[in-house]
Amino acid sequence: MSRFLLPLFALLWGGVLAATSPADVDRAANAVAVNLNGVIRPCPSPFQLLGTANRRCVAADGSSALTRQLLSSSGLNLYGGWRSDDDPAYVYNWIQMPSGYVKVMVAPFPNRPASALVFLDVTASSTVAAPAFRRVLRLSTPRLNGTDVIALQNRLMDVSKVARGAGGDGWFGPVTEANVIAFQSTNGLAPSGVVDRATWAKLFSSTARFFDPKLAKAIAERNKVAK
């Protein structure tokens, strides 16, 4: 598989965000072009083969790293930090627009070493069917266990863009508590670490905002030292 395709797969199918309209992709492409002094142009191969018919591409002078930095400081409403798969030259994010989020990736322009390509496309609907709220979840002795804890853990991984692997283990421990606190802090909820009905509803909604898993790790380490 072409090295161009791997980051695009993560971009096009890895999001858990609200759907966008084609008009928002056009607006986002125009905003990106203005901020980078770039040019909206047909997507080059192999990018023209991926995404939807609503995709847009912007060519910009400078490296991928410089382009990413310029977009980060441009005032565009980005969804948290940039993400990468196995090649740091290919990074992706989302831009918040009126109807949701537009997917955006920065990559080297094929066969143009001194240029970067910004690829934009619609985001599919991310409405999540929330499991029924059964009980308040918190760190306790003995530890809580069950399918609702697994659902919580898996959703926390999705929202923080952490690969699920085998999925949650079903036990509400200190790491789960730390991730709940990080999520609550980022989403305007009291950072209690307790999953009440309000936290559950927000977590499984399409408006759940990304939280940095590094923040959760720092909270877990802090709580461990405190004990």
JSON list of C-alpha atoms in Angstrom, two decimals:
[
{"chain": "A", "resi": 1, "resn": "MET", "atom": "CA", "xyz": [0.00, 0.00, 0.00]},
{"chain": "A", "resi": 2, "resn": "SER", "atom": "CA", "xyz": [1.25, 3.47, -0.82]},
{"chain": "A", "resi": 3, "resn": "ARG", "atom": "CA", "xyz": [2.71, 5.38, 2.11]},
{"chain": "A", "resi": 4, "resn": "PHE", "atom": "CA", "xyz": [0.26, 8.16, 1.25]},
{"chain": "A", "resi": 5, "resn": "LEU", "atom": "CA", "xyz": [-2.73, 5.96, 2.01]},
{"chain": "A", "resi": 6, "resn": "LEU", "atom": "CA", "xyz": [-2.06, 4.93, 5.58]},
{"chain": "A", "resi": 7, "resn": "PRO", "atom": "CA", "xyz": [-2.50, 8.35, 7.22]},
{"chain": "A", "resi": 8, "resn": "LEU", "atom": "CA", "xyz": [-5.52, 9.02, 5.04]},
{"chain": "A", "resi": 9, "resn": "PHE", "atom": "CA", "xyz": [-7.27, 5.92, 6.32]},
{"chain": "A", "resi": 10, "resn": "ALA", "atom": "CA", "xyz": [-6.81, 7.19, 9.86]},
{"chain": "A", "resi": 11, "resn": "LEU", "atom": "CA", "xyz": [-8.11, 10.59, 8.80]},
{"chain": "A", "resi": 12, "resn": "LEU", "atom": "CA", "xyz": [-11.16, 9.38, 6.92]},
{"chain": "A", "resi": 13, "resn": "TRP", "atom": "CA", "xyz": [-12.41, 6.69, 9.26]},
{"chain": "A", "resi": 14, "resn": "GLY", "atom": "CA", "xyz": [-10.88, 7.41, 12.67]},
{"chain": "A", "resi": 15, "resn": "GLY", "atom": "CA", "xyz": [-13.08, 10.27, 13.86]},
{"chain": "A", "resi": 16, "resn": "VAL", "atom": "CA", "xyz": [-15.86, 10.32, 16.42]},
{"chain": "A", "resi": 17, "resn": "LEU", "atom": "CA", "xyz": [-17.22, 13.75, 15.54]},
{"chain": "A", "resi": 18, "resn": "ALA", "atom": "CA", "xyz": [-20.36, 15.45, 14.31]},
{"chain": "A", "resi": 19, "resn": "ALA", "atom": "CA", "xyz": [-21.15, 15.29, 10.61]},
{"chain": "A", "resi": 20, "resn": "THR", "atom": "CA", "xyz": [-20.34, 18.22, 8.32]},
{"chain": "A", "resi": 21, "resn": "SER", "atom": "CA", "xyz": [-21.86, 19.60, 5.14]},
{"chain": "A", "resi": 22, "resn": "PRO", "atom": "CA", "xyz": [-20.06, 19.98, 1.78]},
{"chain": "A", "resi": 23, "resn": "ALA", "atom": "CA", "xyz": [-20.47, 23.75, 2.14]},
{"chain": "A", "resi": 24, "resn": "ASP", "atom": "CA", "xyz": [-18.44, 23.63, 5.34]},
{"chain": "A", "resi": 25, "resn": "VAL", "atom": "CA", "xyz": [-15.63, 21.80, 3.52]},
{"chain": "A", "resi": 26, "resn": "ASP", "atom": "CA", "xyz": [-15.55, 24.65, 1.00]},
{"chain": "A", "resi": 27, "resn": "ARG", "atom": "CA", "xyz": [-15.47, 27.23, 3.79]},
{"chain": "A", "resi": 28, "resn": "ALA", "atom": "CA", "xyz": [-12.70, 25.36, 5.58]},
{"chain": "A", "resi": 29, "resn": "ALA", "atom": "CA", "xyz": [-10.66, 25.05, 2.38]},
{"chain": "A", "resi": 30, "resn": "ASN", "atom": "CA", "xyz": [-11.02, 28.79, 1.75]},
{"chain": "A", "resi": 31, "resn": "ALA", "atom": "CA", "xyz": [-9.96, 29.58, 5.33]},
{"chain": "A", "resi": 32, "resn": "VAL", "atom": "CA", "xyz": [-6.94, 27.28, 5.06]},
{"chain": "A", "resi": 33, "resn": "ALA", "atom": "CA", "xyz": [-5.92, 28.78, 1.69]},
{"chain": "A", "resi": 34, "resn": "VAL", "atom": "CA", "xyz": [-6.18, 32.34, 3.04]},
{"chain": "A", "resi": 35, "resn": "ASN", "atom": "CA", "xyz": [-4.19, 31.56, 6.18]},
{"chain": "A", "resi": 36, "resn": "LEU", "atom": "CA", "xyz": [-1.43, 29.75, 4.26]},
{"chain": "A", "resi": 37, "resn": "ASN", "atom": "CA", "xyz": [-1.48, 31.97, 1.19]},
{"chain": "A", "resi": 38, "resn": "GLY", "atom": "CA", "xyz": [-2.08, 28.67, -0.57]},
{"chain": "A", "resi": 39, "resn": "VAL", "atom": "CA", "xyz": [-3.98, 27.57, -3.65]},
{"chain": "A", "resi": 40, "resn": "ILE", "atom": "CA", "xyz": [-7.15, 25.45, -3.77]},
{"chain": "A", "resi": 41, "resn": "ARG", "atom": "CA", "xyz": [-6.54, 22.92, -6.52]},
{"chain": "A", "resi": 42, "resn": "PRO", "atom": "CA", "xyz": [-7.61, 19.46, -7.68]},
{"chain": "A", "resi": 43, "resn": "CYS", "atom": "CA", "xyz": [-6.27, 16.80, -5.36]},
{"chain": "A", "resi": 44, "resn": "PRO", "atom": "CA", "xyz": [-3.21, 15.07, -6.82]},
{"chain": "A", "resi": 45, "resn": "SER", "atom": "CA", "xyz": [-2.85, 11.32, -7.10]},
{"chain": "A", "resi": 46, "resn": "PRO", "atom": "CA", "xyz": [-3.28, 9.29, -4.88]},
{"chain": "A", "resi": 47, "resn": "PHE", "atom": "CA", "xyz": [-5.39, 11.69, -2.79]},
{"chain": "A", "resi": 48, "resn": "GLN", "atom": "CA", "xyz": [-7.95, 12.09, -5.60]},
{"chain": "A", "resi": 49, "resn": "LEU", "atom": "CA", "xyz": [-8.88, 8.42, -5.19]},
{"chain": "A", "resi": 50, "resn": "LEU", "atom": "CA", "xyz": [-9.76, 8.67, -1.49]},
{"chain": "A", "resi": 51, "resn": "GLY", "atom": "CA", "xyz": [-12.39, 10.37, 0.57]},
{"chain": "A", "resi": 52, "resn": "THR", "atom": "CA", "xyz": [-15.67, 11.62, -0.87]},
{"chain": "A", "resi": 53, "resn": "ALA", "atom": "CA", "xyz": [-16.62, 13.79, -3.82]},
{"chain": "A", "resi": 54, "resn": "ASN", "atom": "CA", "xyz": [-16.64, 16.70, -1.37]},
{"chain": "A", "resi": 55, "resn": "ARG", "atom": "CA", "xyz": [-12.87, 16.56, -0.73]},
{"chain": "A", "resi": 56, "resn": "ARG", "atom": "CA", "xyz": [-10.77, 19.68, -1.29]},
{"chain": "A", "resi": 57, "resn": "CYS", "atom": "CA", "xyz": [-7.00, 20.14, -1.48]},
{"chain": "A", "resi": 58, "resn": "VAL", "atom": "CA", "xyz": [-4.88, 23.19, -0.78]},
{"chain": "A", "resi": 59, "resn": "ALA", "atom": "CA", "xyz": [-1.26, 23.45, -1.97]},
{"chain": "A", "resi": 60, "resn": "ALA", "atom": "CA", "xyz": [1.06, 25.50, 0.24]},
{"chain": "A", "resi": 61, "resn": "ASP", "atom": "CA", "xyz": [4.71, 26.47, 0.15]},
{"chain": "A", "resi": 62, "resn": "GLY", "atom": "CA", "xyz": [6.84, 25.04, 2.94]},
{"chain": "A", "resi": 63, "resn": "SER", "atom": "CA", "xyz": [7.21, 21.73, 4.73]},
{"chain": "A", "resi": 64, "resn": "SER", "atom": "CA", "xyz": [4.44, 19.76, 6.40]},
{"chain": "A", "resi": 65, "resn": "ALA", "atom": "CA", "xyz": [5.81, 20.77, 9.80]},
{"chain": "A", "resi": 66, "resn": "LEU", "atom": "CA", "xyz": [5.73, 24.47, 8.92]},
{"chain": "A", "resi": 67, "resn": "THR", "atom": "CA", "xyz": [2.22, 24.16, 7.46]},
{"chain": "A", "resi": 68, "resn": "ARG", "atom": "CA", "xyz": [0.98, 22.44, 10.61]},
{"chain": "A", "resi": 69, "resn": "GLN", "atom": "CA", "xyz": [2.48, 25.19, 12.77]},
{"chain": "A", "resi": 70, "resn": "LEU", "atom": "CA", "xyz": [0.88, 27.92, 10.66]},
{"chain": "A", "resi": 71, "resn": "LEU", "atom": "CA", "xyz": [-2.53, 26.25, 10.87]},
{"chain": "A", "resi": 72, "resn": "SER", "atom": "CA", "xyz": [-2.18, 25.83, 14.64]},
{"chain": "A", "resi": 73, "resn": "SER", "atom": "CA", "xyz": [-1.52, 29.56, 15.06]},
{"chain": "A", "resi": 74, "resn": "SER", "atom": "CA", "xyz": [-4.06, 30.71, 12.46]},
{"chain": "A", "resi": 75, "resn": "GLY", "atom": "CA", "xyz": [-7.10, 30.94, 14.70]},
{"chain": "A", "resi": 76, "resn": "LEU", "atom": "CA", "xyz": [-8.87, 28.00, 13.06]},
{"chain": "A", "resi": 77, "resn": "ASN", "atom": "CA", "xyz": [-10.89, 26.09, 15.64]},
{"chain": "A", "resi": 78, "resn": "LEU", "atom": "CA", "xyz": [-8.94, 22.83, 15.72]},
{"chain": "A", "resi": 79, "resn": "TYR", "atom": "CA", "xyz": [-10.06, 19.76, 17.63]},
{"chain": "A", "resi": 80, "resn": "GLY", "atom": "CA", "xyz": [-7.24, 19.34, 20.14]},
{"chain": "A", "resi": 81, "resn": "GLY", "atom": "CA", "xyz": [-3.72, 18.41, 19.12]},
{"chain": "A", "resi": 82, "resn": "TRP", "atom": "CA", "xyz": [-2.51, 17.08, 15.80]},
{"chain": "A", "resi": 83, "resn": "ARG", "atom": "CA", "xyz": [-2.31, 13.32, 15.44]},
{"chain": "A", "resi": 84, "resn": "SER", "atom": "CA", "xyz": [-0.03, 11.03, 13.47]},
{"chain": "A", "resi": 85, "resn": "ASP", "atom": "CA", "xyz": [0.23, 7.35, 12.64]},
{"chain": "A", "resi": 86, "resn": "ASP", "atom": "CA", "xyz": [3.70, 6.02, 11.85]},
{"chain": "A", "resi": 87, "resn": "ASP", "atom": "CA", "xyz": [5.09, 8.97, 9.89]},
{"chain": "A", "resi": 88, "resn": "PRO", "atom": "CA", "xyz": [5.26, 12.38, 11.62]},
{"chain": "A", "resi": 89, "resn": "ALA", "atom": "CA", "xyz": [5.27, 14.09, 8.20]},
{"chain": "A", "resi": 90, "resn": "TYR", "atom": "CA", "xyz": [1.58, 13.11, 7.88]},
{"chain": "A", "resi": 91, "resn": "VAL", "atom": "CA", "xyz": [-0.62, 14.67, 10.55]},
{"chain": "A", "resi": 92, "resn": "TYR", "atom": "CA", "xyz": [-4.37, 15.01, 10.83]},
{"chain": "A", "resi": 93, "resn": "ASN", "atom": "CA", "xyz": [-6.95, 16.91, 12.82]},
{"chain": "A", "resi": 94, "resn": "TRP", "atom": "CA", "xyz": [-10.44, 18.37, 12.50]},
{"chain": "A", "resi": 95, "resn": "ILE", "atom": "CA", "xyz": [-11.64, 21.97, 12.07]},
{"chain": "A", "resi": 96, "resn": "GLN", "atom": "CA", "xyz": [-14.86, 22.93, 13.82]},
{"chain": "A", "resi": 97, "resn": "MET", "atom": "CA", "xyz": [-17.38, 24.48, 11.44]},
{"chain": "A", "resi": 98, "resn": "PRO", "atom": "CA", "xyz": [-21.06, 25.52, 11.87]},
{"chain": "A", "resi": 99, "resn": "SER", "atom": "CA", "xyz": [-22.46, 22.06, 11.12]},
{"chain": "A", "resi": 100, "resn": "GLY", "atom": "CA", "xyz": [-19.72, 19.96, 12.72]},
{"chain": "A", "resi": 101, "resn": "TYR", "atom": "CA", "xyz": [-16.09, 19.10, 12.02]},
{"chain": "A", "resi": 102, "resn": "VAL", "atom": "CA", "xyz": [-14.18, 19.04, 8.73]},
{"chain": "A", "resi": 103, "resn": "LYS", "atom": "CA", "xyz": [-11.40, 16.46, 8.52]},
{"chain": "A", "resi": 104, "resn": "VAL", "atom": "CA", "xyz": [-8.02, 17.96, 7.65]},
{"chain": "A", "resi": 105, "resn": "MET", "atom": "CA", "xyz": [-4.67, 16.32, 6.96]},
{"chain": "A", "resi": 106, "resn": "VAL", "atom": "CA", "xyz": [-1.29, 17.91, 6.26]},
{"chain": "A", "resi": 107, "resn": "ALA", "atom": "CA", "xyz": [1.09, 15.85, 4.10]},
{"chain": "A", "resi": 108, "resn": "PRO", "atom": "CA", "xyz": [4.09, 16.34, 1.81]},
{"chain": "A", "resi": 109, "resn": "PHE", "atom": "CA", "xyz": [2.97, 17.31, -1.68]},
{"chain": "A", "resi": 110, "resn": "PRO", "atom": "CA", "xyz": [3.76, 14.38, -4.03]},
{"chain": "A", "resi": 111, "resn": "ASN", "atom": "CA", "xyz": [6.93, 15.05, -6.02]},
{"chain": "A", "resi": 112, "resn": "ARG", "atom": "CA", "xyz": [7.26, 18.59, -4.65]},
{"chain": "A", "resi": 113, "resn": "PRO", "atom": "CA", "xyz": [9.76, 18.45, -1.77]},
{"chain": "A", "resi": 114, "resn": "ALA", "atom": "CA", "xyz": [9.36, 22.13, -0.83]},
{"chain": "A", "resi": 115, "resn": "SER", "atom": "CA", "xyz": [5.54, 22.08, -0.73]},
{"chain": "A", "resi": 116, "resn": "ALA", "atom": "CA", "xyz": [2.82, 20.70, 1.51]},
{"chain": "A", "resi": 117, "resn": "LEU", "atom": "CA", "xyz": [-0.69, 19.50, 0.75]},
{"chain": "A", "resi": 118, "resn": "VAL", "atom": "CA", "xyz": [-3.70, 20.12, 3.00]},
{"chain": "A", "resi": 119, "resn": "PHE", "atom": "CA", "xyz": [-6.47, 17.57, 2.37]},
{"chain": "A", "resi": 120, "resn": "LEU", "atom": "CA", "xyz": [-9.99, 18.34, 3.64]},
{"chain": "A", "resi": 121, "resn": "ASP", "atom": "CA", "xyz": [-13.17, 16.27, 3.56]},
{"chain": "A", "resi": 122, "resn": "VAL", "atom": "CA", "xyz": [-16.54, 15.84, 5.23]},
{"chain": "A", "resi": 123, "resn": "THR", "atom": "CA", "xyz": [-16.90, 13.97, 8.50]},
{"chain": "A", "resi": 124, "resn": "ALA", "atom": "CA", "xyz": [-19.50, 11.22, 8.63]},
{"chain": "A", "resi": 125, "resn": "SER", "atom": "CA", "xyz": [-22.19, 11.29, 11.26]},
{"chain": "A", "resi": 126, "resn": "SER", "atom": "CA", "xyz": [-20.86, 10.30, 14.66]},
{"chain": "A", "resi": 127, "resn": "THR", "atom": "CA", "xyz": [-24.03, 10.12, 16.70]},
{"chain": "A", "resi": 128, "resn": "VAL", "atom": "CA", "xyz": [-23.42, 7.34, 19.19]},
{"chain": "A", "resi": 129, "resn": "ALA", "atom": "CA", "xyz": [-26.22, 5.17, 20.50]},
{"chain": "A", "resi": 130, "resn": "ALA", "atom": "CA", "xyz": [-25.59, 5.61, 24.21]},
{"chain": "A", "resi": 131, "resn": "PRO", "atom": "CA", "xyz": [-26.06, 2.51, 26.34]},
{"chain": "A", "resi": 132, "resn": "ALA", "atom": "CA", "xyz": [-28.69, 2.95, 29.02]},
{"chain": "A", "resi": 133, "resn": "PHE", "atom": "CA", "xyz": [-27.38, 4.61, 32.17]},
{"chain": "A", "resi": 134, "resn": "ARG", "atom": "CA", "xyz": [-27.66, 1.91, 34.83]},
{"chain": "A", "resi": 135, "resn": "ARG", "atom": "CA", "xyz": [-25.78, 3.19, 37.87]},
{"chain": "A", "resi": 136, "resn": "VAL", "atom": "CA", "xyz": [-23.24, 5.73, 39.09]},
{"chain": "A", "resi": 137, "resn": "LEU", "atom": "CA", "xyz": [-19.70, 4.52, 38.40]},
{"chain": "A", "resi": 138, "resn": "ARG", "atom": "CA", "xyz": [-16.77, 5.44, 40.63]},
{"chain": "A", "resi": 139, "resn": "LEU", "atom": "CA", "xyz": [-13.55, 4.10, 42.10]},
{"chain": "A", "resi": 140, "resn": "SER", "atom": "CA", "xyz": [-14.56, 1.95, 45.05]},
{"chain": "A", "resi": 141, "resn": "THR", "atom": "CA", "xyz": [-13.65, -1.09, 47.15]},
{"chain": "A", "resi": 142, "resn": "PRO", "atom": "CA", "xyz": [-14.48, -3.65, 45.92]},
{"chain": "A", "resi": 143, "resn": "ARG", "atom": "CA", "xyz": [-14.06, -2.29, 42.40]},
{"chain": "A", "resi": 144, "resn": "LEU", "atom": "CA", "xyz": [-17.10, -2.01, 40.17]},
{"chain": "A", "resi": 145, "resn": "ASN", "atom": "CA", "xyz": [-17.24, -4.41, 37.25]},
{"chain": "A", "resi": 146, "resn": "GLY", "atom": "CA", "xyz": [-19.62, -4.96, 34.36]},
{"chain": "A", "resi": 147, "resn": "THR", "atom": "CA", "xyz": [-20.60, -4.31, 30.77]},
{"chain": "A", "resi": 148, "resn": "ASP", "atom": "CA", "xyz": [-21.37, -0.67, 31.55]},
{"chain": "A", "resi": 149, "resn": "VAL", "atom": "CA", "xyz": [-17.76, -0.21, 32.71]},
{"chain": "A", "resi": 150, "resn": "ILE", "atom": "CA", "xyz": [-16.52, -1.79, 29.46]},
{"chain": "A", "resi": 151, "resn": "ALA", "atom": "CA", "xyz": [-18.74, 0.59, 27.47]},
{"chain": "A", "resi": 152, "resn": "LEU", "atom": "CA", "xyz": [-17.37, 3.52, 29.48]},
{"chain": "A", "resi": 153, "resn": "GLN", "atom": "CA", "xyz": [-13.75, 2.49, 28.95]},
{"chain": "A", "resi": 154, "resn": "ASN", "atom": "CA", "xyz": [-14.16, 1.90, 25.23]},
{"chain": "A", "resi": 155, "resn": "ARG", "atom": "CA", "xyz": [-15.88, 5.26, 24.72]},
{"chain": "A", "resi": 156, "resn": "LEU", "atom": "CA", "xyz": [-13.15, 7.04, 26.68]},
{"chain": "A", "resi": 157, "resn": "MET", "atom": "CA", "xyz": [-10.57, 5.45, 24.38]},
{"chain": "A", "resi": 158, "resn": "ASP", "atom": "CA", "xyz": [-12.53, 6.51, 21.31]},
{"chain": "A", "resi": 159, "resn": "VAL", "atom": "CA", "xyz": [-12.90, 10.12, 22.44]},
{"chain": "A", "resi": 160, "resn": "SER", "atom": "CA", "xyz": [-9.20, 10.40, 23.39]},
{"chain": "A", "resi": 161, "resn": "LYS", "atom": "CA", "xyz": [-8.19, 8.75, 20.08]},
{"chain": "A", "resi": 162, "resn": "VAL", "atom": "CA", "xyz": [-6.49, 5.81, 21.80]},
{"chain": "A", "resi": 163, "resn": "ALA", "atom": "CA", "xyz": [-6.55, 2.50, 19.95]},
{"chain": "A", "resi": 164, "resn": "ARG", "atom": "CA", "xyz": [-8.89, 0.09, 21.73]},
{"chain": "A", "resi": 165, "resn": "GLY", "atom": "CA", "xyz": [-6.78, -3.01, 21.28]},
{"chain": "A", "resi": 166, "resn": "ALA", "atom": "CA", "xyz": [-8.70, -5.73, 23.10]},
{"chain": "A", "resi": 167, "resn": "GLY", "atom": "CA", "xyz": [-11.00, -3.12, 24.62]},
{"chain": "A", "resi": 168, "resn": "GLY", "atom": "CA", "xyz": [-11.80, -2.28, 28.23]},
{"chain": "A", "resi": 169, "resn": "ASP", "atom": "CA", "xyz": [-11.28, -4.86, 30.94]},
{"chain": "A", "resi": 170, "resn": "GLY", "atom": "CA", "xyz": [-14.55, -4.05, 32.70]},
{"chain": "A", "resi": 171, "resn": "TRP", "atom": "CA", "xyz": [-13.01, -3.05, 36.03]},
{"chain": "A", "resi": 172, "resn": "PHE", "atom": "CA", "xyz": [-13.30, 0.57, 37.23]},
{"chain": "A", "resi": 173, "resn": "GLY", "atom": "CA", "xyz": [-9.79, 1.24, 38.53]},
{"chain": "A", "resi": 174, "resn": "PRO", "atom": "CA", "xyz": [-7.53, 4.28, 39.04]},
{"chain": "A", "resi": 175, "resn": "VAL", "atom": "CA", "xyz": [-6.69, 4.57, 35.32]},
{"chain": "A", "resi": 176, "resn": "THR", "atom": "CA", "xyz": [-10.36, 4.67, 34.37]},
{"chain": "A", "resi": 177, "resn": "GLU", "atom": "CA", "xyz": [-10.99, 7.26, 37.08]},
{"chain": "A", "resi": 178, "resn": "ALA", "atom": "CA", "xyz": [-8.12, 9.42, 35.75]},
{"chain": "A", "resi": 179, "resn": "ASN", "atom": "CA", "xyz": [-9.52, 9.26, 32.21]},
{"chain": "A", "resi": 180, "resn": "VAL", "atom": "CA", "xyz": [-12.96, 10.25, 33.49]},
{"chain": "A", "resi": 181, "resn": "ILE", "atom": "CA", "xyz": [-11.44, 13.25, 35.29]},
{"chain": "A", "resi": 182, "resn": "ALA", "atom": "CA", "xyz": [-9.55, 14.28, 32.15]},
{"chain": "A", "resi": 183, "resn": "PHE", "atom": "CA", "xyz": [-12.72, 13.98, 30.08]},
{"chain": "A", "resi": 184, "resn": "GLN", "atom": "CA", "xyz": [-14.78, 15.96, 32.59]},
{"chain": "A", "resi": 185, "resn": "SER", "atom": "CA", "xyz": [-12.15, 18.70, 32.81]},
{"chain": "A", "resi": 186, "resn": "THR", "atom": "CA", "xyz": [-12.11, 19.12, 29.03]},
{"chain": "A", "resi": 187, "resn": "ASN", "atom": "CA", "xyz": [-15.89, 19.02, 28.65]},
{"chain": "A", "resi": 188, "resn": "GLY", "atom": "CA", "xyz": [-16.99, 21.56, 31.23]},
{"chain": "A", "resi": 189, "resn": "LEU", "atom": "CA", "xyz": [-18.00, 19.05, 33.89]},
{"chain": "A", "resi": 190, "resn": "ALA", "atom": "CA", "xyz": [-16.94, 18.94, 37.54]},
{"chain": "A", "resi": 191, "resn": "PRO", "atom": "CA", "xyz": [-13.73, 16.82, 37.57]},
{"chain": "A", "resi": 192, "resn": "SER", "atom": "CA", "xyz": [-14.93, 14.37, 40.20]},
{"chain": "A", "resi": 193, "resn": "GLY", "atom": "CA", "xyz": [-13.97, 11.10, 38.52]},
{"chain": "A", "resi": 194, "resn": "VAL", "atom": "CA", "xyz": [-17.52, 9.93, 39.20]},
{"chain": "A", "resi": 195, "resn": "VAL", "atom": "CA", "xyz": [-19.63, 8.94, 36.21]},
{"chain": "A", "resi": 196, "resn": "ASP", "atom": "CA", "xyz": [-23.09, 10.24, 36.96]},
{"chain": "A", "resi": 197, "resn": "ARG", "atom": "CA", "xyz": [-25.94, 10.56, 34.47]},
{"chain": "A", "resi": 198, "resn": "ALA", "atom": "CA", "xyz": [-24.69, 13.94, 33.17]},
{"chain": "A", "resi": 199, "resn": "THR", "atom": "CA", "xyz": [-21.16, 12.64, 32.52]},
{"chain": "A", "resi": 200, "resn": "TRP", "atom": "CA", "xyz": [-22.51, 9.50, 30.85]},
{"chain": "A", "resi": 201, "resn": "ALA", "atom": "CA", "xyz": [-24.79, 11.52, 28.56]},
{"chain": "A", "resi": 202, "resn": "LYS", "atom": "CA", "xyz": [-22.02, 13.93, 27.56]},
{"chain": "A", "resi": 203, "resn": "LEU", "atom": "CA", "xyz": [-19.51, 11.14, 26.94]},
{"chain": "A", "resi": 204, "resn": "PHE", "atom": "CA", "xyz": [-21.82, 9.31, 24.56]},
{"chain": "A", "resi": 205, "resn": "SER", "atom": "CA", "xyz": [-23.01, 12.44, 22.75]},
{"chain": "A", "resi": 206, "resn": "SER", "atom": "CA", "xyz": [-21.74, 13.73, 19.40]},
{"chain": "A", "resi": 207, "resn": "THR", "atom": "CA", "xyz": [-20.51, 16.88, 21.20]},
{"chain": "A", "resi": 208, "resn": "ALA", "atom": "CA", "xyz": [-18.04, 14.98, 23.40]},
{"chain": "A", "resi": 209, "resn": "ARG", "atom": "CA", "xyz": [-14.74, 16.82, 23.04]},
{"chain": "A", "resi": 210, "resn": "PHE", "atom": "CA", "xyz": [-11.34, 15.21, 22.66]},
{"chain": "A", "resi": 211, "resn": "PHE", "atom": "CA", "xyz": [-9.20, 14.99, 25.78]},
{"chain": "A", "resi": 212, "resn": "ASP", "atom": "CA", "xyz": [-5.48, 14.34, 25.81]},
{"chain": "A", "resi": 213, "resn": "PRO", "atom": "CA", "xyz": [-4.64, 10.85, 27.15]},
{"chain": "A", "resi": 214, "resn": "LYS", "atom": "CA", "xyz": [-1.38, 12.33, 28.45]},
{"chain": "A", "resi": 215, "resn": "LEU", "atom": "CA", "xyz": [-3.46, 14.45, 30.83]},
{"chain": "A", "resi": 216, "resn": "ALA", "atom": "CA", "xyz": [-5.19, 11.32, 32.11]},
{"chain": "A", "resi": 217, "resn": "LYS", "atom": "CA", "xyz": [-1.81, 9.63, 32.63]},
{"chain": "A", "resi": 218, "resn": "ALA", "atom": "CA", "xyz": [-0.54, 12.64, 34.59]},
{"chain": "A", "resi": 219, "resn": "ILE", "atom": "CA", "xyz": [-3.67, 12.61, 36.77]},
{"chain": "A", "resi": 220, "resn": "ALA", "atom": "CA", "xyz": [-3.23, 8.88, 37.47]},
{"chain": "A", "resi": 221, "resn": "GLU", "atom": "CA", "xyz": [0.42, 9.42, 38.47]},
{"chain": "A", "resi": 222, "resn": "ARG", "atom": "CA", "xyz": [-0.51, 12.37, 40.68]},
{"chain": "A", "resi": 223, "resn": "ASN", "atom": "CA", "xyz": [-3.24, 10.39, 42.43]},
{"chain": "A", "resi": 224, "resn": "LYS", "atom": "CA", "xyz": [-0.89, 7.44, 42.92]},
{"chain": "A", "resi": 225, "resn": "VAL", "atom": "CA", "xyz": [1.71, 9.66, 44.60]},
{"chain": "A", "resi": 226, "resn": "ALA", "atom": "CA", "xyz": [-0.95, 11.32, 46.75]},
{"chain": "A", "resi": 227, "resn": "LYS", "atom": "CA", "xyz": [-1.97, 7.93, 48.14]}
]
